[in-house]
Short mmCIF file of C-alpha atoms and ligand atoms in Angstrom, two decimals:
data_model
loop_
_atom_site.label_atom_id
_atom_site.label_comp_id
_atom_site.label_asym_id
_atom_site.label_seq_id
_atom_site.Cartn_x
_atom_site.Cartn_y
_atom_site.Cartn_z
CA MET A 16 -22.09 1.35 11.66
CA ARG A 17 -18.16 1.49 13.25
CA ILE A 18 -15.67 -0.17 12.64
CA VAL A 19 -12.73 -1.05 14.87
CA ILE A 20 -9.73 -3.09 13.97
CA LEU A 21 -8.52 -4.25 16.95
CA GLY A 22 -5.64 -6.52 15.35
CA ALA A 23 -4.89 -6.36 11.50
CA GLY A 24 -2.44 -9.19 11.94
CA ALA A 25 -2.18 -13.32 10.88
CA GLY A 26 -2.01 -15.75 13.91
CA GLY A 27 1.17 -14.61 15.42
CA GLY A 28 1.22 -11.45 15.03
CA LEU A 29 4.11 -8.83 14.29
CA PRO A 30 6.64 -9.73 15.54
CA GLN A 31 5.71 -13.15 15.83
CA TRP A 32 7.78 -14.18 18.75
CA ASN A 33 9.92 -17.21 17.00
CA CYS A 34 11.07 -14.91 14.29
CA GLY A 35 14.04 -12.52 13.01
CA CYS A 36 12.67 -11.84 9.78
CA GLY A 37 13.32 -8.75 7.56
CA ASN A 38 9.29 -6.90 8.55
CA CYS A 39 9.46 -8.49 12.44
CA ASN A 40 12.60 -6.78 12.90
CA ALA A 41 11.75 -3.60 11.30
CA ALA A 42 8.57 -4.44 13.37
CA ARG A 43 10.55 -4.62 16.46
CA SER A 44 12.26 -1.77 15.85
CA GLY A 45 9.34 1.04 15.65
CA ALA A 46 10.98 1.04 11.20
CA ILE A 47 7.33 -0.54 10.24
CA PRO A 48 4.06 -0.64 12.68
CA SER A 49 3.68 -3.37 14.53
CA MET A 50 0.68 -5.94 14.34
CA THR A 51 -1.81 -7.92 16.54
CA GLN A 52 -3.60 -11.25 15.98
CA SER A 53 -7.50 -10.75 13.45
CA SER A 54 -9.86 -9.22 15.18
CA ILE A 55 -12.70 -6.17 14.94
CA ALA A 56 -15.30 -5.00 17.20
CA VAL A 57 -17.82 -3.58 16.27
CA SER A 58 -20.54 -1.25 17.67
CA LEU A 59 -24.24 0.70 16.58
CA ASP A 60 -23.96 2.93 19.51
CA GLY A 61 -21.01 3.10 20.31
CA GLU A 62 -22.29 1.68 23.38
CA ALA A 63 -22.85 -1.75 22.78
CA TRP A 64 -19.99 -3.87 21.49
CA ALA A 65 -19.70 -7.14 19.15
CA LEU A 66 -16.03 -8.68 18.90
CA ILE A 67 -15.59 -10.67 15.87
CA ASN A 68 -12.95 -12.89 16.22
CA ALA A 69 -11.16 -13.17 20.11
CA SER A 70 -7.69 -13.59 19.13
CA PRO A 71 -4.32 -14.40 21.93
CA ASP A 72 -4.24 -10.83 21.62
CA LEU A 73 -7.30 -9.03 23.08
CA ARG A 74 -6.03 -8.43 26.92
CA GLY A 75 -3.62 -5.61 25.53
CA GLN A 76 -6.82 -4.87 22.40
CA LEU A 77 -9.15 -3.51 24.77
CA GLN A 78 -6.30 -1.55 26.62
CA ALA A 79 -5.71 0.06 24.15
CA THR A 80 -9.88 1.18 22.61
CA PRO A 81 -11.05 2.95 25.19
CA ALA A 82 -14.59 2.33 23.96
CA LEU A 83 -14.08 -1.02 25.24
CA TYR A 84 -13.06 -0.07 28.96
CA PRO A 85 -15.86 -1.31 31.49
CA ARG A 86 -18.15 1.59 32.00
CA GLY A 87 -18.94 1.34 36.14
CA LEU A 88 -16.86 -0.98 38.66
CA ARG A 89 -17.51 -4.08 36.36
CA GLY A 90 -18.93 -5.21 33.72
CA SER A 91 -17.99 -4.39 29.91
CA PRO A 92 -19.75 -2.81 27.08
CA ILE A 93 -18.88 -5.99 24.56
CA ARG A 94 -22.63 -7.40 24.75
CA SER A 95 -21.55 -11.03 21.75
CA VAL A 96 -18.59 -12.19 20.39
CA LEU A 97 -18.85 -14.25 16.94
CA VAL A 98 -15.79 -16.41 15.68
CA THR A 99 -15.28 -17.22 12.05
CA ASN A 100 -13.26 -20.29 12.86
CA GLY A 101 -12.06 -22.44 15.32
CA ASP A 102 -8.13 -21.19 13.92
CA ILE A 103 -5.88 -20.06 17.67
CA ASP A 104 -5.67 -16.16 16.51
CA HIS A 105 -9.22 -16.64 16.32
CA VAL A 106 -10.88 -18.49 19.26
CA ALA A 107 -7.88 -18.29 22.21
CA GLY A 108 -8.50 -15.18 23.85
CA LEU A 109 -12.01 -16.36 24.60
CA LEU A 110 -9.69 -17.12 27.91
CA THR A 111 -9.53 -13.00 28.26
CA LEU A 112 -13.36 -13.11 28.25
CA ARG A 113 -13.23 -15.54 31.82
CA GLU A 114 -14.03 -13.38 34.90
CA SER A 115 -17.68 -14.02 34.62
CA GLN A 116 -18.73 -11.54 32.51
CA SER A 117 -21.97 -12.22 30.42
CA PHE A 118 -22.11 -11.79 26.49
CA ASP A 119 -23.55 -13.68 23.67
CA LEU A 120 -21.09 -16.14 21.93
CA PHE A 121 -21.67 -16.75 18.22
CA ALA A 122 -19.97 -19.40 15.86
CA THR A 123 -21.91 -22.07 13.48
CA PRO A 124 -22.21 -25.39 15.86
CA ALA A 125 -19.20 -27.12 14.20
CA ILE A 126 -16.98 -23.68 15.21
CA HIS A 127 -18.83 -24.44 18.39
CA ASP A 128 -18.65 -28.58 18.08
CA VAL A 129 -14.50 -27.76 18.21
CA LEU A 130 -15.23 -25.37 21.00
CA ALA A 131 -17.11 -27.58 23.34
CA GLY A 132 -14.65 -30.72 21.97
CA ASN A 133 -11.76 -28.51 24.34
CA PRO A 134 -13.01 -28.87 27.65
CA VAL A 135 -10.64 -25.55 28.79
CA PHE A 136 -13.12 -23.34 26.88
CA THR A 137 -15.17 -24.53 30.61
CA ALA A 138 -13.85 -21.91 31.69
CA LEU A 139 -16.84 -19.37 30.31
CA ASN A 140 -19.07 -20.10 32.51
CA PRO A 141 -22.45 -21.12 31.96
CA ASP A 142 -24.20 -19.29 34.08
CA PHE A 143 -22.76 -16.27 31.77
CA VAL A 144 -21.94 -16.99 28.34
CA THR A 145 -24.56 -18.01 26.09
CA ARG A 146 -23.19 -20.65 23.13
CA LYS A 147 -24.89 -19.72 20.17
CA PRO A 148 -24.99 -21.59 17.03
CA ILE A 149 -26.10 -20.01 14.20
CA ALA A 150 -27.08 -22.06 11.41
CA LEU A 151 -25.54 -20.54 7.22
CA ASP A 152 -27.61 -17.83 5.88
CA GLU A 153 -29.55 -16.97 8.68
CA SER A 154 -29.81 -13.50 9.49
CA PHE A 155 -29.43 -12.68 13.38
CA PRO A 156 -29.26 -9.78 14.98
CA LEU A 157 -25.49 -9.17 16.92
CA LEU A 158 -26.04 -6.15 18.25
CA PRO A 159 -30.19 -4.47 18.58
CA GLY A 160 -30.24 -2.79 15.16
CA LEU A 161 -27.35 -4.61 14.03
CA GLU A 162 -27.72 -7.77 11.62
CA ALA A 163 -25.56 -10.46 11.28
CA ARG A 164 -25.02 -13.07 8.29
CA LEU A 165 -22.49 -16.22 8.37
CA PHE A 166 -22.33 -17.90 5.19
CA ALA A 167 -19.56 -20.35 4.11
CA VAL A 168 -15.77 -19.43 2.20
CA PRO A 169 -13.60 -22.43 0.71
CA GLY A 170 -11.28 -22.92 3.72
CA LYS A 171 -10.03 -25.97 6.03
CA VAL A 172 -10.11 -26.81 9.80
CA PRO A 173 -8.32 -25.73 11.91
CA LEU A 174 -4.25 -26.15 11.47
CA TYR A 175 -5.06 -28.57 15.19
CA LEU A 176 -7.51 -30.83 13.61
CA GLU A 177 -5.63 -31.61 9.83
CA GLY A 178 -5.34 -35.21 9.01
CA GLU A 179 -3.18 -37.22 6.70
CA THR A 180 -5.22 -35.15 3.80
CA VAL A 181 -6.52 -31.61 4.50
CA GLN A 182 -9.27 -30.50 2.01
CA THR A 183 -8.35 -27.12 1.74
CA ASP A 184 -11.02 -25.06 -0.09
CA LEU A 185 -13.99 -27.28 1.66
CA LEU A 186 -17.08 -25.53 1.81
CA GLY A 187 -18.70 -25.38 5.59
CA GLU A 188 -19.79 -24.93 8.44
CA ASN A 189 -15.34 -24.77 9.57
CA THR A 190 -14.76 -21.12 7.63
CA VAL A 191 -17.12 -18.60 7.61
CA GLY A 192 -17.52 -14.69 6.52
CA VAL A 193 -19.80 -12.32 7.93
CA GLU A 194 -21.93 -9.59 6.89
CA LEU A 195 -23.02 -7.18 8.40
CA THR A 196 -26.57 -4.59 7.95
CA ALA A 197 -27.43 -1.50 9.44
CA ALA A 198 -29.29 1.34 8.09
CA GLY A 199 -28.83 0.75 4.77
CA LYS A 200 -25.10 -0.16 4.61
CA ARG A 201 -23.37 -3.43 4.38
CA ALA A 202 -20.10 -4.78 5.54
CA ALA A 203 -18.51 -8.24 5.26
CA TYR A 204 -15.50 -9.36 6.92
CA ILE A 205 -13.33 -12.15 5.62
CA PRO A 206 -10.21 -12.85 7.06
CA GLY A 207 -9.48 -16.33 6.06
CA CYS A 208 -10.30 -17.12 2.37
CA ALA A 209 -8.90 -20.15 0.30
CA THR A 210 -9.84 -18.72 -3.60
CA VAL A 211 -12.30 -16.32 -4.45
CA PRO A 212 -15.22 -18.39 -6.56
CA ASP A 213 -17.69 -16.26 -9.56
CA TRP A 214 -20.41 -16.88 -6.48
CA LEU A 215 -18.62 -15.11 -3.46
CA LEU A 216 -17.63 -11.91 -5.79
CA ASP A 217 -21.55 -12.10 -6.42
CA ARG A 218 -22.26 -12.41 -3.33
CA LEU A 219 -20.26 -9.29 -1.89
CA ALA A 220 -21.49 -6.77 -4.66
CA GLY A 221 -22.93 -3.48 -3.14
CA ALA A 222 -20.87 -3.93 -0.28
CA ASP A 223 -19.64 -0.61 1.05
CA LEU A 224 -17.19 -2.63 3.38
CA LEU A 225 -14.85 -5.65 2.71
CA MET A 226 -11.85 -6.62 4.75
CA PHE A 227 -10.61 -9.94 3.43
CA ASP A 228 -8.04 -11.67 3.43
CA GLY A 229 -5.11 -10.44 2.94
CA THR A 230 -2.55 -13.16 4.87
CA LEU A 231 -0.01 -13.47 1.94
CA TRP A 232 1.30 -10.90 -1.26
CA ALA A 233 2.74 -14.25 -2.30
CA ASP A 234 1.53 -17.99 -2.54
CA ASP A 235 4.76 -19.16 -1.94
CA GLU A 236 6.68 -16.23 0.03
CA MET A 237 6.90 -18.10 3.87
CA ILE A 238 8.66 -20.60 1.04
CA ARG A 239 10.51 -17.92 -0.89
CA GLU A 240 11.95 -16.59 2.56
CA GLY A 241 12.48 -19.20 3.98
CA LEU A 242 10.05 -19.27 7.02
CA GLY A 243 8.05 -21.98 6.57
CA LYS A 244 7.36 -25.48 4.33
CA LYS A 245 3.88 -24.26 3.07
CA THR A 246 2.31 -21.87 0.54
CA GLY A 247 -0.79 -19.68 0.90
CA ARG A 248 -2.83 -21.38 -0.60
CA ARG A 249 -2.10 -24.67 1.41
CA MET A 250 -3.06 -22.61 4.78
CA GLY A 251 -6.17 -21.82 3.07
CA HIS A 252 -5.32 -17.92 2.31
CA VAL A 253 -5.40 -17.23 -1.26
CA PRO A 254 -2.59 -14.73 -2.41
CA VAL A 255 -3.08 -11.23 -2.57
CA SER A 256 -0.72 -11.07 -6.28
CA GLY A 257 -0.58 -12.79 -8.62
CA GLU A 258 -2.93 -15.52 -10.65
CA GLY A 259 -6.15 -16.05 -8.90
CA GLY A 260 -4.92 -13.63 -6.62
CA SER A 261 -7.31 -11.52 -4.20
CA LEU A 262 -6.33 -8.36 -6.32
CA THR A 263 -7.14 -9.46 -9.33
CA ALA A 264 -10.44 -11.32 -8.60
CA PHE A 265 -11.98 -8.06 -7.14
CA ALA A 266 -10.37 -5.70 -10.04
CA GLN A 267 -13.74 -5.30 -12.08
CA ALA A 268 -16.07 -6.21 -8.64
CA ALA A 269 -18.97 -3.15 -7.29
CA ILE A 270 -17.97 -2.93 -4.10
CA GLY A 271 -17.48 0.31 -1.50
CA ARG A 272 -14.02 0.35 0.47
CA ARG A 273 -12.06 -2.28 0.43
CA LEU A 274 -9.68 -3.47 3.50
CA TYR A 275 -7.00 -6.44 3.89
CA VAL A 276 -6.59 -7.84 6.74
CA HIS A 277 -4.80 -10.67 8.72
CA LEU A 278 -1.72 -9.94 7.18
CA ASN A 279 1.14 -12.24 7.73
CA ASN A 280 4.69 -10.84 9.18
CA SER A 281 6.04 -12.23 6.20
CA ASN A 282 4.11 -9.62 4.15
CA PRO A 283 5.45 -6.67 2.00
CA LEU A 284 2.13 -5.11 2.28
CA THR A 285 2.51 -4.76 6.19
CA ASP A 286 5.04 -2.09 4.82
CA PRO A 287 3.46 0.87 5.09
CA ALA A 288 6.22 1.57 1.85
CA SER A 289 6.73 -1.20 -0.31
CA SER A 290 6.66 -0.53 -4.06
CA GLU A 291 3.36 -3.73 -2.79
CA THR A 292 1.52 -1.49 -0.65
CA HIS A 293 1.94 0.95 -3.07
CA ARG A 294 0.90 -1.57 -5.54
CA ALA A 295 -2.78 -2.39 -3.61
CA GLU A 296 -3.45 0.80 -3.33
CA ALA A 297 -2.88 1.57 -6.27
CA ALA A 298 -6.06 -0.76 -6.74
CA GLY A 299 -8.11 0.99 -4.51
CA TRP A 300 -7.05 -1.45 -1.94
CA GLN A 301 -6.20 -0.48 1.88
CA ILE A 302 -3.93 -2.41 4.32
CA GLY A 303 -5.69 -2.59 7.96
CA ARG A 304 -3.97 -1.68 10.70
CA ASP A 305 -3.87 -2.07 13.76
CA GLY A 306 -6.57 0.78 15.94
CA MET A 307 -8.15 1.88 12.47
CA GLU A 308 -11.83 3.05 12.66
CA ILE A 309 -14.34 2.82 9.83
CA GLN A 310 -17.69 4.55 9.89
CA LEU A 311 -19.86 3.33 7.77
C1 LIG B 10 -5.06 -19.11 9.49
O1 LIG B 10 -4.82 -18.60 9.60
O2 LIG B 10 -4.02 -20.26 8.77
C2 LIG B 10 -4.58 -20.12 11.27
O3 LIG B 10 -4.19 -18.52 12.15
C3 LIG B 10 -3.08 -20.49 11.50
C4 LIG B 10 -2.09 -20.49 12.81
O4 LIG B 10 -3.75 -21.56 13.46
O5 LIG B 10 -1.66 -20.82 13.58
MN1 LIG B 11 -5.21 -17.21 11.09
ZN1 LIG B 12 8.68 -12.61 10.78
#
Protein backbone atom coordinates (compact mmCIF):
# COMPACT_ATOMS: atom_id res chain seq x y z
CA MET A 1 0.00 0.00 0.00
CA ARG A 2 1.37 3.38 -0.98
CA ILE A 3 0.01 6.45 0.78
CA VAL A 4 0.82 10.06 -0.08
CA ILE A 5 -0.14 12.83 2.33
CA LEU A 6 -1.43 15.45 -0.06
CA GLY A 7 -2.28 17.90 2.71
CA ALA A 8 -1.35 17.61 6.39
CA GLY A 9 -3.11 20.81 7.44
CA ALA A 10 -6.54 21.39 8.97
CA GLY A 11 -9.25 23.66 7.59
CA GLY A 12 -7.69 26.98 6.60
CA GLY A 13 -4.26 25.48 5.97
CA LEU A 14 -0.90 26.97 6.94
CA PRO A 15 -0.66 29.85 6.36
CA GLN A 16 -4.36 30.65 6.59
CA TRP A 17 -5.35 33.54 4.36
CA ASN A 18 -6.47 35.87 7.16
CA CYS A 19 -4.10 34.81 9.94
CA GLY A 20 -1.03 36.68 11.09
CA CYS A 21 -0.08 34.33 13.94
CA GLY A 22 3.54 33.32 14.49
CA ASN A 23 3.16 30.01 12.63
CA CYS A 24 1.34 31.53 9.65
CA ASN A 25 3.97 34.25 9.30
CA ALA A 26 6.76 31.68 9.67
CA ALA A 27 5.15 29.63 6.89
CA ARG A 28 4.87 32.75 4.70
CA SER A 29 8.56 33.48 5.12
CA GLY A 30 9.53 29.84 4.55
CA ALA A 31 10.89 29.42 8.10
CA ILE A 32 8.56 26.43 8.60
CA PRO A 33 6.92 24.29 5.90
CA SER A 34 3.47 25.32 4.67
CA MET A 35 0.61 22.84 4.91
CA THR A 36 -2.27 22.46 2.52
CA GLN A 37 -5.63 21.17 3.69
CA SER A 38 -6.52 17.68 4.77
CA SER A 39 -6.28 14.88 2.17
CA ILE A 40 -4.39 11.68 1.38
CA ALA A 41 -4.03 9.57 -1.76
CA VAL A 42 -3.73 5.78 -1.70
CA SER A 43 -2.70 3.23 -4.32
CA LEU A 44 -1.66 -0.39 -4.49
CA ASP A 45 0.01 -0.40 -7.88
CA GLY A 46 0.85 3.26 -8.46
CA GLU A 47 -1.60 3.27 -11.39
CA ALA A 48 -5.07 3.39 -9.85
CA TRP A 49 -5.45 5.90 -7.02
CA ALA A 50 -8.05 6.79 -4.42
CA LEU A 51 -8.33 10.17 -2.76
CA ILE A 52 -9.49 10.27 0.82
CA ASN A 53 -10.99 13.69 1.33
CA ALA A 54 -11.04 16.37 -1.34
CA SER A 55 -9.67 19.60 0.04
CA PRO A 56 -10.07 23.12 -1.34
CA ASP A 57 -6.33 22.85 -2.13
CA LEU A 58 -6.78 19.78 -4.32
CA ARG A 59 -5.77 21.45 -7.57
CA GLY A 60 -2.37 22.44 -6.18
CA GLN A 61 -1.97 19.08 -4.44
CA LEU A 62 -2.48 17.26 -7.75
CA GLN A 63 0.01 19.57 -9.41
CA ALA A 64 2.55 18.73 -6.68
CA THR A 65 2.07 14.95 -7.08
CA PRO A 66 3.30 13.50 -10.43
CA ALA A 67 1.80 10.08 -9.57
CA LEU A 68 -1.63 11.70 -9.98
CA TYR A 69 -0.98 13.34 -13.35
CA PRO A 70 -3.04 12.29 -16.40
CA ARG A 71 -1.43 9.42 -18.31
CA GLY A 72 -2.78 10.55 -21.70
CA LEU A 73 -4.57 13.37 -23.49
CA ARG A 74 -7.50 13.31 -21.09
CA GLY A 75 -7.96 11.16 -18.01
CA SER A 76 -6.89 10.70 -14.45
CA PRO A 77 -5.49 7.83 -12.39
CA ILE A 78 -7.96 8.84 -9.65
CA ARG A 79 -10.62 6.11 -9.66
CA SER A 80 -12.23 6.73 -6.29
CA VAL A 81 -12.83 9.57 -3.90
CA LEU A 82 -13.94 8.97 -0.32
CA VAL A 83 -14.94 11.70 2.12
CA THR A 84 -14.90 11.18 5.88
CA ASN A 85 -17.22 14.03 6.81
CA GLY A 86 -19.00 16.97 5.20
CA ASP A 87 -16.57 19.66 6.40
CA ILE A 88 -15.52 22.24 3.84
CA ASP A 89 -11.87 21.19 4.05
CA HIS A 90 -12.92 17.65 3.03
CA VAL A 91 -15.52 18.27 0.32
CA ALA A 92 -14.82 21.61 -1.39
CA GLY A 93 -12.19 19.94 -3.58
CA LEU A 94 -14.93 17.86 -5.21
CA LEU A 95 -15.66 20.97 -7.25
CA THR A 96 -12.14 20.77 -8.68
CA LEU A 97 -12.96 17.28 -10.00
CA ARG A 98 -15.84 18.46 -12.18
CA GLU A 99 -14.47 18.13 -15.72
CA SER A 100 -16.50 15.15 -16.98
CA GLN A 101 -14.15 12.61 -15.48
CA SER A 102 -15.35 9.23 -14.25
CA PHE A 103 -14.82 8.19 -10.65
CA ASP A 104 -16.76 6.70 -7.76
CA LEU A 105 -17.63 8.96 -4.85
CA PHE A 106 -17.85 7.05 -1.56
CA ALA A 107 -19.33 8.33 1.70
CA THR A 108 -21.85 7.30 4.32
CA PRO A 109 -25.52 7.88 3.43
CA ALA A 110 -25.62 10.86 5.85
CA ILE A 111 -22.65 12.56 4.17
CA HIS A 112 -24.14 11.85 0.74
CA ASP A 113 -27.32 13.57 1.98
CA VAL A 114 -25.28 16.65 2.93
CA LEU A 115 -23.74 16.72 -0.55
CA ALA A 116 -27.10 16.11 -2.22
CA GLY A 117 -28.53 18.97 -0.18
CA ASN A 118 -26.16 21.39 -1.86
CA PRO A 119 -26.87 21.82 -5.59
CA VAL A 120 -23.39 23.19 -6.30
CA PHE A 121 -22.19 19.56 -6.21
CA THR A 122 -24.38 18.69 -9.21
CA ALA A 123 -21.31 20.09 -11.00
CA LEU A 124 -20.18 16.47 -10.61
CA ASN A 125 -22.08 15.14 -13.61
CA PRO A 126 -23.88 11.90 -12.60
CA ASP A 127 -23.09 10.50 -16.06
CA PHE A 128 -19.47 10.34 -14.91
CA VAL A 129 -19.46 10.42 -11.11
CA THR A 130 -21.22 7.55 -9.34
CA ARG A 131 -22.21 8.34 -5.76
CA LYS A 132 -21.85 5.22 -3.65
CA PRO A 133 -23.40 5.20 -0.17
CA ILE A 134 -21.42 2.99 2.21
CA ALA A 135 -22.85 1.62 5.43
CA LEU A 136 -20.77 1.78 8.58
CA ASP A 137 -18.64 -1.25 9.41
CA GLU A 138 -19.07 -2.90 6.03
CA SER A 139 -16.09 -3.76 3.92
CA PHE A 140 -16.00 -2.46 0.33
CA PRO A 141 -13.33 -2.22 -2.37
CA LEU A 142 -12.07 1.37 -2.54
CA LEU A 143 -9.84 0.20 -5.39
CA PRO A 144 -9.43 -3.29 -6.81
CA GLY A 145 -7.69 -5.23 -4.04
CA LEU A 146 -7.90 -2.40 -1.51
CA GLU A 147 -10.56 -3.13 1.11
CA ALA A 148 -11.91 -0.20 3.08
CA ARG A 149 -14.24 0.02 6.02
CA LEU A 150 -15.85 3.14 7.49
CA PHE A 151 -16.43 3.31 11.21
CA ALA A 152 -18.05 5.97 13.37
CA VAL A 153 -15.75 8.06 15.54
CA PRO A 154 -16.84 10.70 18.05
CA GLY A 155 -17.56 13.89 16.12
CA LYS A 156 -20.20 16.37 15.08
CA VAL A 157 -22.11 17.65 12.10
CA PRO A 158 -20.27 20.05 9.74
CA LEU A 159 -19.74 23.56 11.09
CA TYR A 160 -22.13 25.02 8.51
CA LEU A 161 -24.94 22.70 9.71
CA GLU A 162 -24.51 23.33 13.43
CA GLY A 163 -27.72 24.30 15.24
CA GLU A 164 -28.16 26.11 18.55
CA THR A 165 -26.80 23.21 20.52
CA VAL A 166 -24.09 20.94 19.20
CA GLN A 167 -23.22 17.46 20.32
CA THR A 168 -19.49 17.18 19.77
CA ASP A 169 -19.11 13.45 20.46
CA LEU A 170 -21.90 12.19 18.27
CA LEU A 171 -21.36 8.62 17.05
CA GLY A 172 -22.88 7.99 13.66
CA GLU A 173 -22.48 8.59 9.97
CA ASN A 174 -21.38 12.23 10.17
CA THR A 175 -17.75 11.68 11.12
CA VAL A 176 -15.99 8.48 10.24
CA GLY A 177 -12.59 6.90 10.28
CA VAL A 178 -11.36 4.69 7.45
CA GLU A 179 -9.65 1.36 7.77
CA LEU A 180 -7.64 0.27 4.71
CA THR A 181 -6.51 -3.32 4.27
CA ALA A 182 -4.39 -4.87 1.54
CA ALA A 183 -1.91 -7.73 1.41
CA GLY A 184 -2.11 -8.28 5.16
CA LYS A 185 -1.37 -4.64 6.04
CA ARG A 186 -3.84 -2.42 7.84
CA ALA A 187 -3.88 1.38 7.98
CA ALA A 188 -6.37 3.72 9.64
CA TYR A 189 -7.05 7.33 8.73
CA ILE A 190 -8.94 9.48 11.24
CA PRO A 191 -8.54 13.20 10.52
CA GLY A 192 -11.31 14.25 12.91
CA CYS A 193 -12.06 12.67 16.29
CA ALA A 194 -13.44 14.28 19.45
CA THR A 195 -12.36 11.74 22.07
CA VAL A 196 -10.36 8.51 22.24
CA PRO A 197 -12.59 5.94 23.93
CA ASP A 198 -11.30 2.48 24.86
CA TRP A 199 -13.32 0.82 22.10
CA LEU A 200 -11.45 2.92 19.55
CA LEU A 201 -8.12 1.75 20.98
CA ASP A 202 -9.37 -1.84 20.71
CA ARG A 203 -10.49 -1.28 17.15
CA LEU A 204 -7.11 0.13 16.13
CA ALA A 205 -5.03 -2.46 17.96
CA GLY A 206 -2.64 -4.22 15.61
CA ALA A 207 -2.83 -1.59 12.87
CA ASP A 208 0.40 -1.09 10.93
CA LEU A 209 -0.24 2.62 10.53
CA LEU A 210 -2.45 5.22 12.18
CA MET A 211 -2.94 8.70 10.73
CA PHE A 212 -4.76 10.59 13.45
CA ASP A 213 -6.35 13.96 14.24
CA GLY A 214 -3.55 16.30 15.31
CA THR A 215 -5.57 19.50 14.94
CA LEU A 216 -4.54 21.18 18.18
CA TRP A 217 -1.65 20.61 20.56
CA ALA A 218 -3.56 22.10 23.52
CA ASP A 219 -7.34 22.16 23.80
CA ASP A 220 -7.42 25.91 24.53
CA GLU A 221 -4.56 27.07 22.28
CA MET A 222 -6.75 29.08 19.90
CA ILE A 223 -8.35 30.96 22.79
CA ARG A 224 -5.00 31.52 24.52
CA GLU A 225 -3.38 32.81 21.32
CA GLY A 226 -6.31 35.13 20.64
CA LEU A 227 -7.12 33.27 17.41
CA GLY A 228 -10.62 32.07 18.19
CA LYS A 229 -13.27 31.43 20.79
CA LYS A 230 -13.49 27.65 20.65
CA THR A 231 -11.64 24.81 22.27
CA GLY A 232 -10.50 21.88 20.17
CA ARG A 233 -13.08 19.64 21.80
CA ARG A 234 -15.84 22.08 20.89
CA MET A 235 -14.67 21.79 17.29
CA GLY A 236 -14.81 17.99 17.49
CA HIS A 237 -11.06 17.52 17.80
CA VAL A 238 -9.38 15.85 20.76
CA PRO A 239 -6.16 17.71 21.63
CA VAL A 240 -2.77 16.03 21.35
CA SER A 241 -1.53 16.99 24.83
CA GLY A 242 -3.12 17.21 28.24
CA GLU A 243 -5.54 15.00 30.09
CA GLY A 244 -7.50 12.79 27.74
CA GLY A 245 -5.28 13.95 24.88
CA SER A 246 -4.20 11.57 22.13
CA LEU A 247 -0.57 11.33 23.26
CA THR A 248 -1.68 9.81 26.56
CA ALA A 249 -4.58 7.84 25.09
CA PHE A 250 -2.43 6.03 22.53
CA ALA A 251 0.65 5.69 24.74
CA GLN A 252 0.19 1.94 25.29
CA ALA A 253 -1.56 1.18 21.99
CA ALA A 254 -0.24 -1.68 19.84
CA ILE A 255 0.04 0.33 16.65
CA GLY A 256 2.97 0.17 14.25
CA ARG A 257 3.56 3.63 12.91
CA ARG A 258 1.63 6.68 14.12
CA LEU A 259 1.35 10.01 12.43
CA TYR A 260 -0.48 13.24 13.17
CA VAL A 261 -2.45 14.79 10.32
CA HIS A 262 -5.02 17.62 10.05
CA LEU A 263 -2.80 20.10 11.93
CA ASN A 264 -4.24 23.53 12.60
CA ASN A 265 -2.03 26.54 11.97
CA SER A 266 -2.06 27.34 15.69
CA ASN A 267 -0.44 23.99 16.52
CA PRO A 268 3.26 24.10 17.56
CA LEU A 269 3.68 20.68 15.88
CA THR A 270 3.69 22.57 12.57
CA ASP A 271 7.19 23.76 13.54
CA PRO A 272 9.62 20.86 13.04
CA ALA A 273 11.98 22.39 15.63
CA SER A 274 9.48 23.08 18.43
CA SER A 275 9.77 21.41 21.82
CA GLU A 276 6.25 20.04 21.30
CA THR A 277 7.35 18.34 18.08
CA HIS A 278 10.26 16.78 19.95
CA ARG A 279 7.88 15.61 22.67
CA ALA A 280 5.51 13.99 20.17
CA GLU A 281 8.42 12.36 18.36
CA ALA A 282 9.82 11.05 21.62
CA ALA A 283 6.40 9.46 22.22
CA GLY A 284 6.69 7.62 18.89
CA TRP A 285 4.68 9.95 16.65
CA GLN A 286 5.66 11.45 13.34
CA ILE A 287 4.24 14.75 12.18
CA GLY A 288 2.52 14.50 8.81
CA ARG A 289 3.94 16.84 6.18
CA ASP A 290 2.67 17.63 2.71
CA GLY A 291 4.15 15.26 0.15
CA MET A 292 5.15 12.63 2.70
CA GLU A 293 4.97 9.08 1.30
CA ILE A 294 4.37 5.95 3.29
CA GLN A 295 4.85 2.44 1.96
CA LEU A 296 3.21 -0.43 3.79
C1 LIG B 1 -12.86 21.10 11.28
O1 LIG B 1 -12.13 20.15 11.04
O2 LIG B 1 -13.15 21.40 12.45
C2 LIG B 1 -13.47 21.84 10.15
O3 LIG B 1 -12.69 21.66 9.01
C3 LIG B 1 -13.70 23.26 10.47
C4 LIG B 1 -14.06 24.05 9.25
O4 LIG B 1 -14.96 23.63 8.49
O5 LIG B 1 -13.46 25.10 9.03
MN1 LIG C 1 -11.20 19.95 9.19
ZN1 LIG D 1 -2.20 31.39 11.93
